[in-house]
Short mmCIF file of C-alpha atoms in Angstrom, two decimals:
data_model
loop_
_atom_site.label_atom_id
_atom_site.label_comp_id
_atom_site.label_asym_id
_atom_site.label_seq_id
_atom_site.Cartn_x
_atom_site.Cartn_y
_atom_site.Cartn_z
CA UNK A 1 -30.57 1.29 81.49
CA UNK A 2 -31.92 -1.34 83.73
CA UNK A 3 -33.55 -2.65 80.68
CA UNK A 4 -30.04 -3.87 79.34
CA UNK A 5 -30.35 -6.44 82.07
CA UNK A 6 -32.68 -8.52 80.71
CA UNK A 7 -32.20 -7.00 76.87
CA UNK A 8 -31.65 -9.88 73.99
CA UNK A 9 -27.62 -9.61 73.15
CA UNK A 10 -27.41 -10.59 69.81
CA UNK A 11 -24.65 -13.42 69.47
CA UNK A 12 -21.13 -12.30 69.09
CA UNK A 13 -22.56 -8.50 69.16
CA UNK A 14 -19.85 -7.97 71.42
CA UNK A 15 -17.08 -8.26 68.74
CA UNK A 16 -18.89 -5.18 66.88
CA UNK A 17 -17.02 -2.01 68.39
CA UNK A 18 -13.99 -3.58 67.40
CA UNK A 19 -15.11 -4.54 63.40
CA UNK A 20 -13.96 -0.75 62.00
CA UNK A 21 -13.38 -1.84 58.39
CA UNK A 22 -16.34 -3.09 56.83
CA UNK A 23 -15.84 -4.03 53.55
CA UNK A 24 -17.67 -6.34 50.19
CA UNK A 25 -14.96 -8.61 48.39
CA UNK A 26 -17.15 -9.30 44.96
CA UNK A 27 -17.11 -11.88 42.82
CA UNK A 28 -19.54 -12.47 39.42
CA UNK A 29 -20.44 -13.94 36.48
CA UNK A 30 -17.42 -16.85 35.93
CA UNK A 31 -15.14 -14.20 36.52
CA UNK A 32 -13.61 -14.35 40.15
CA UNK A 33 -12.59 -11.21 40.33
CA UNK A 34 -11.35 -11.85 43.86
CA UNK A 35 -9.99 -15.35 44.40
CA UNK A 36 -9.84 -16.07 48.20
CA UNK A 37 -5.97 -15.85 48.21
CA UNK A 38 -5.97 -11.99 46.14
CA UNK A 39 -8.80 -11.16 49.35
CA UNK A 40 -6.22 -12.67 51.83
CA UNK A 41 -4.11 -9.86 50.32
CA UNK A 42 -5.89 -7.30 50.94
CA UNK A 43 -6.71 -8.15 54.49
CA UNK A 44 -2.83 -7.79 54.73
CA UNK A 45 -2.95 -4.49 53.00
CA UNK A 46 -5.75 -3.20 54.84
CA UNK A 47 -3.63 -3.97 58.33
CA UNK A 48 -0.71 -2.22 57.37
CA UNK A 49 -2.59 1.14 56.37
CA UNK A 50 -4.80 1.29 59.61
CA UNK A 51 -2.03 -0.42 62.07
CA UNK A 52 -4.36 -3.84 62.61
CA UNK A 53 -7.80 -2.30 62.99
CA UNK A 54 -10.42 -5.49 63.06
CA UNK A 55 -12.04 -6.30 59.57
CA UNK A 56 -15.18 -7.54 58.38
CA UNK A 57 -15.09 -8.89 55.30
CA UNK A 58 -18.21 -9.77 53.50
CA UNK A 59 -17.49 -12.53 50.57
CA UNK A 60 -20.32 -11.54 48.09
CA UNK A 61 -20.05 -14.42 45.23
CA UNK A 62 -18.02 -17.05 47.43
CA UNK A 63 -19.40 -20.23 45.87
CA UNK A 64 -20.28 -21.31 42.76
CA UNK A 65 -19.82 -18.83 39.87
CA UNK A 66 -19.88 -16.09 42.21
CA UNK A 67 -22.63 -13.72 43.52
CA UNK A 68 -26.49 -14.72 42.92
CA UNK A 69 -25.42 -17.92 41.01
CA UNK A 70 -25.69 -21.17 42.49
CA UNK A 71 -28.40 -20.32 45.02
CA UNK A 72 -29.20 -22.44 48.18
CA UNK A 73 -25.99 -24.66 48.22
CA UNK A 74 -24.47 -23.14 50.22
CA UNK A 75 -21.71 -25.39 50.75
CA UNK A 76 -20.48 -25.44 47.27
CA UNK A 77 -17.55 -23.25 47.38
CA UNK A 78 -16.14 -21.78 44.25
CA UNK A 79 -13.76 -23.60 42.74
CA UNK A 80 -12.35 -20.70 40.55
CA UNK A 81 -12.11 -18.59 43.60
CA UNK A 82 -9.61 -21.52 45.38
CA UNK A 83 -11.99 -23.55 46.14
CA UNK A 84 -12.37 -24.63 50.26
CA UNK A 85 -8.86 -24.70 50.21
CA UNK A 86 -8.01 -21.79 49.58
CA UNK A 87 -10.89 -19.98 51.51
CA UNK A 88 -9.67 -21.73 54.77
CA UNK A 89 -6.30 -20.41 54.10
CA UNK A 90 -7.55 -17.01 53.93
CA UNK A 91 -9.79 -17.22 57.01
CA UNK A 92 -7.02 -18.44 58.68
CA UNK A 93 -4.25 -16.22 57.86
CA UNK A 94 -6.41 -13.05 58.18
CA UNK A 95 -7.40 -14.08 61.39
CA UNK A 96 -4.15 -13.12 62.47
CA UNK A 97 -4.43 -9.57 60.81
CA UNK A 98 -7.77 -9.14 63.07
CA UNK A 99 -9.86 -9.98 59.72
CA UNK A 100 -13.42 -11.68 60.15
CA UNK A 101 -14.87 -13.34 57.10
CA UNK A 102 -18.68 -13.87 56.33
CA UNK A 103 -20.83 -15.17 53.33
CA UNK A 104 -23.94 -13.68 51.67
CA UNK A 105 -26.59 -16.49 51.48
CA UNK A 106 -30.14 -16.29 50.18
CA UNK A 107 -32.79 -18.42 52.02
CA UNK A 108 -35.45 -16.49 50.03
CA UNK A 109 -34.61 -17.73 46.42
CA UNK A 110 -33.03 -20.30 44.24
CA UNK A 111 -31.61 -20.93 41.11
CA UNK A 112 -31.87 -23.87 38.62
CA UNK A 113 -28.79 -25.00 38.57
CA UNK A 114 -28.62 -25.54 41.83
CA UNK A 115 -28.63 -28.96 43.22
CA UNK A 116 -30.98 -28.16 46.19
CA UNK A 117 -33.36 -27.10 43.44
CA UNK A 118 -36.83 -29.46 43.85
CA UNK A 119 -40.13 -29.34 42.47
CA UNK A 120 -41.48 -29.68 46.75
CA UNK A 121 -40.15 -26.14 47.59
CA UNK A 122 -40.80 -23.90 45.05
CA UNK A 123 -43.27 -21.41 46.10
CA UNK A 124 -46.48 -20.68 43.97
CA UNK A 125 -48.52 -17.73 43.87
CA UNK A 126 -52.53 -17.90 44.15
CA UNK A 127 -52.90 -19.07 40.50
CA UNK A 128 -50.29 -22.35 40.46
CA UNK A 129 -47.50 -20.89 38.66
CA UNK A 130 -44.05 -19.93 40.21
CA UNK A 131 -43.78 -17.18 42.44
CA UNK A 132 -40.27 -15.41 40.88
CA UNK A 133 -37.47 -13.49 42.34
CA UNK A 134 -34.25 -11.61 41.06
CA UNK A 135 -33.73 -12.61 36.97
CA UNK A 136 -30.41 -10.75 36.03
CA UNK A 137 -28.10 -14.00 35.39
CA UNK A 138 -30.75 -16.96 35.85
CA UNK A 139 -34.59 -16.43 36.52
CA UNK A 140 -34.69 -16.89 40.63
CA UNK A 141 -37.29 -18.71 41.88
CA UNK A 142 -38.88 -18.57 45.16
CA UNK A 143 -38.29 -20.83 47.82
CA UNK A 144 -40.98 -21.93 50.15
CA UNK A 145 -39.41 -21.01 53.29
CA UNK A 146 -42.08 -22.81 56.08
CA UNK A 147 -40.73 -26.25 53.70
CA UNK A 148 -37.40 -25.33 53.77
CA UNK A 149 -37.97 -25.26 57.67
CA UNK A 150 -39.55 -28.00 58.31
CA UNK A 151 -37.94 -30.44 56.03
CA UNK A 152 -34.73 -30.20 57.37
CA UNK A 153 -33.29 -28.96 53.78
CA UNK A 154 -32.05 -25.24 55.21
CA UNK A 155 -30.10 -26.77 58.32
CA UNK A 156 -28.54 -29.52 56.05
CA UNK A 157 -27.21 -27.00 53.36
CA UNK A 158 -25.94 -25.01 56.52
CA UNK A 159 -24.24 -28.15 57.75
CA UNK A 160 -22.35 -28.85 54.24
CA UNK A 161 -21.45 -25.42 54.71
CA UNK A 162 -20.34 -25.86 58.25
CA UNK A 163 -18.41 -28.92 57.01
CA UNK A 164 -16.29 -27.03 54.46
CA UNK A 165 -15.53 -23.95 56.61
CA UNK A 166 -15.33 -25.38 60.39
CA UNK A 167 -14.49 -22.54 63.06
CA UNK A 168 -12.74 -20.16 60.54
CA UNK A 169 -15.99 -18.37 59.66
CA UNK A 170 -17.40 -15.31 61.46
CA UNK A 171 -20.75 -14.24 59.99
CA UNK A 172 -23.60 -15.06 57.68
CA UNK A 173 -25.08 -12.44 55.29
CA UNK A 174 -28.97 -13.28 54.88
CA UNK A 175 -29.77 -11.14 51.88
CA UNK A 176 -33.08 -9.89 51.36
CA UNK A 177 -34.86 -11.63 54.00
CA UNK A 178 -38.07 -9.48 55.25
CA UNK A 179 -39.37 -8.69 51.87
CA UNK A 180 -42.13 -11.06 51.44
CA UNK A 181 -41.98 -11.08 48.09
CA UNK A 182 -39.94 -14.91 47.31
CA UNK A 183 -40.66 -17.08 50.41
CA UNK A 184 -43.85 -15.21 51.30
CA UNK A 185 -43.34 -16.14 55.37
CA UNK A 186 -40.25 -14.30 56.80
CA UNK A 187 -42.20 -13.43 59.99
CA UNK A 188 -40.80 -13.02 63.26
CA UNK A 189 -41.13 -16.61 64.38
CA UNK A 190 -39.82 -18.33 61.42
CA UNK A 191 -36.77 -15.27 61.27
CA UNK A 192 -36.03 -16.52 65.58
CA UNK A 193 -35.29 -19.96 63.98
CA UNK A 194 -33.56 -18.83 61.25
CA UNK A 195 -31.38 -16.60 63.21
CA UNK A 196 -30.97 -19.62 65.93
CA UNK A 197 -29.89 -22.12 63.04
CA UNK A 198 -26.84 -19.96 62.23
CA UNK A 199 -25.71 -18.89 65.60
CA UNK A 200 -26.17 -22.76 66.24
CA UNK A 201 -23.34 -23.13 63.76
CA UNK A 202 -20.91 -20.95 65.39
CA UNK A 203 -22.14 -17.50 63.46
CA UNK A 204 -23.07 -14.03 63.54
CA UNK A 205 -26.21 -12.88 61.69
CA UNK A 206 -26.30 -9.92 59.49
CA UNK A 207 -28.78 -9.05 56.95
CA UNK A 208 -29.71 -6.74 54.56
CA UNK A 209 -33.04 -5.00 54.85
CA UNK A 210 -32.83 -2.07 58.43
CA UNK A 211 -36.19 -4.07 59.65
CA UNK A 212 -35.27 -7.55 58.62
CA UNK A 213 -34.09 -8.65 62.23
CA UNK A 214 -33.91 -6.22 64.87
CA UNK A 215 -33.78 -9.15 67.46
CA UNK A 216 -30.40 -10.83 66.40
CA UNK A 217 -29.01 -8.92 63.71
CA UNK A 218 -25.54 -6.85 64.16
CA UNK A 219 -25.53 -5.66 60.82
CA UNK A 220 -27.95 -4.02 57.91
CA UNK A 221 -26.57 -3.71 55.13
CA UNK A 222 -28.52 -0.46 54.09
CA UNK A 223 -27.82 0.89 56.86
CA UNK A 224 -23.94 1.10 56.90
CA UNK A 225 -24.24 1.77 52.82
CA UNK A 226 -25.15 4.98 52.54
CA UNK A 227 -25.27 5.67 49.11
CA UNK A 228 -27.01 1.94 48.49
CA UNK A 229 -30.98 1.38 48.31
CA UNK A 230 -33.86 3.53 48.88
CA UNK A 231 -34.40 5.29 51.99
CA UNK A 232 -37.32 3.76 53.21
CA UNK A 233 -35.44 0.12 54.32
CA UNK A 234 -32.11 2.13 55.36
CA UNK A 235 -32.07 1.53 58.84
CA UNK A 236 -33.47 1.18 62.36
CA UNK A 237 -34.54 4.75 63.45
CA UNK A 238 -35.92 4.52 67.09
CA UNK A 239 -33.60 6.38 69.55
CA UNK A 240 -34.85 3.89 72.14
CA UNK A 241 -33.19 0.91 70.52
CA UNK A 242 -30.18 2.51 69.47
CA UNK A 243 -29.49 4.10 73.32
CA UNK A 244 -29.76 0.20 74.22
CA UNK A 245 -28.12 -1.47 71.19
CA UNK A 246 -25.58 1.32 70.10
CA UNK A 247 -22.53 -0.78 71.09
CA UNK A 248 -23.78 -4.03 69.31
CA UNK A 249 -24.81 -3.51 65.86
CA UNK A 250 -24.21 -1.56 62.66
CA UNK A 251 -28.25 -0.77 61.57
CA UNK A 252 -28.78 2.59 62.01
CA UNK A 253 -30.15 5.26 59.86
CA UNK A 254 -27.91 7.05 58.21
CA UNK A 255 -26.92 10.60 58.43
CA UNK A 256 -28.99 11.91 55.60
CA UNK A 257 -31.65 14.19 56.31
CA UNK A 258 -33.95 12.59 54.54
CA UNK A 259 -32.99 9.55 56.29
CA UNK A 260 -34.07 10.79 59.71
CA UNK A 261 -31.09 9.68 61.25
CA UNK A 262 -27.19 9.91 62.67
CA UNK A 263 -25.82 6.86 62.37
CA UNK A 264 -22.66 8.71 61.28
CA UNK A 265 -23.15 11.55 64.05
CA UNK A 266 -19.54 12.44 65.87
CA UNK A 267 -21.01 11.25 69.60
CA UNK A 268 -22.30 8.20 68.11
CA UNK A 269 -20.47 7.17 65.64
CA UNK A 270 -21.63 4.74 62.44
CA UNK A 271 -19.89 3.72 58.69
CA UNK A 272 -20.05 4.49 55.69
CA UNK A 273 -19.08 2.00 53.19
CA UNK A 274 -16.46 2.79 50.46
CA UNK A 275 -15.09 -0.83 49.72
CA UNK A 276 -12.63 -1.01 46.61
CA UNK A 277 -13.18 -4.65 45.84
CA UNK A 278 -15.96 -4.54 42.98
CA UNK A 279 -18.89 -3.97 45.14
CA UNK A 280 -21.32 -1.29 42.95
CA UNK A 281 -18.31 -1.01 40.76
CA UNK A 282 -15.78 0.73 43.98
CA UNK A 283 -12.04 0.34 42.89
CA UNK A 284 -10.21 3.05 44.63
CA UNK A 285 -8.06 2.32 47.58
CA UNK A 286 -6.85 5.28 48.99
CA UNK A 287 -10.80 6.35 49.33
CA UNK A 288 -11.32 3.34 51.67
CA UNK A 289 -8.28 3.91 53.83
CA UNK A 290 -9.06 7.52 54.01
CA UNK A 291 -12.89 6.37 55.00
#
């Protein structure tokens, strides 16, 4: 107890007890699915079933042709989806229905047709040739993340971000940071400045990965989606941390015995994700409200 004292609070942790209705809005593949305004919506919905219990909404495809296209500009907002506009107007106005809106980024990864594509931070494995990442719309390549650093590329692409979204945005989403296997250096140190360059900008981390970022993350991803992933990344499973950190973050194990863990216990509490907005296919409605 005395330890909480002295205990790293993860920025804007405190706003976590009060972020009940975790949810993915997905967009992919051209087809904006959920333009920013159709999202706004459902906010709206959302606080008339549940009587204004706080939201987290998680944009998954917000810029460019939607999710895992477009990769690192992050500032370029998609234009089928409403474009800034539109996105504004929605973080805005859902505001007001005790909504909070975030973005899933990839530092780990990029794509060719984005503009923050160069030949100076590709990473290369042992041989010369390109070290690759996810290939299920274009081939992902992986970025060299100790460049991306150090050049001052990341914290620009954060600023055009910043730029187009001022104060209206909650979170970030880092997705699959902590797997070594795109930027090859996502170590604690170079994770502490990634995690300070966001809160810098006014935003809560979240990730994706249950040991990605222990230190400053109030969300895994994994963790909170229980029928999502493998096992072994679902969570953080010491009963130390969580007796310290129960109150400010969503990354425990789940309730699975296999999992090892209660995330979803009735003393402690913990989510499980439904969503109804395209996220692993989930359409129904009624299942999220009753979740």
């Amino acid at each position: 107890i005395a330890y909480r004292y002295i205990m790293n609070n993860p920025y804007k942790s405190e706003e976590v007890p009060e972020l009940v209705a975790w949810r993915i809005a997905m967009n992919f593949g051209s087809q904006a699915q959920n333009p920013f305004l159709t999202t706004l919506d459902n906010v709206k919905k959302v606080a008339l079933n549940t009587d204004g219990l706080g939201q987290s909404v998680l944009l998954k495809g917000y810029g460019n042709e939607g999710h895992d296209s477009g990769h690192p500009d992050y500032g370029d907002i998609g234009q089928r989806l409403g474009g800034a506009d539109d996105m504004n107007t929605m973080m805005e106005e859902g505001s007001k229905y005790g909504a909070r809106f975030g973005v899933h980024v990839n530092a780990s990864e990029m794509y060719p047709e984005a503009k923050a594509f160069s030949e100076d931070m590709v990473r290369r494995n042992s041989a010369g040739g390109l070290s690759y990442g996810w290939n299920w719309l274009d081939q992902g390549v992986g970025i060299d993340g100790i460049y991306d650093l150090a050049s001052g590329s990341r914290v620009s692409r954060f600023a055009d971000l910043s730029k187009e979204v001022g104060d209206n945005m909650d979170f970030i989403y880092l997705d699959v940071w902590g797997n070594l296997t795109s930027s090859g250096s996502e170590d604690s140190w170079e994770t502490r400045k990634m995690s300070k360059m966001i809160n810098d900008n006014g935003w809560r981390m979240t990730t994706e990965w249950g040991s990605g970022n222990e230190y400053d993350s109030t969300f895994q991803h994994w963790a909170a989606d229980l029928t999502y992933g493998g096992y072994t990344s679902k969570g953080e499973n010491s009963e130390v941390m969580r007796f310290l950190r129960n109150h400010q973050k969503d990354s425990w194990v789940g309730d699975y015995p296999q999992y090892g863990g209660a995330a979803n216990a009735p003393l402690l509490g913990g989510y499980n994700m439904k969503d109804f907005e395209g996220w692993q296919g989930r359409n129904d409605y009624a299942a999220y409200i009753k979740n």
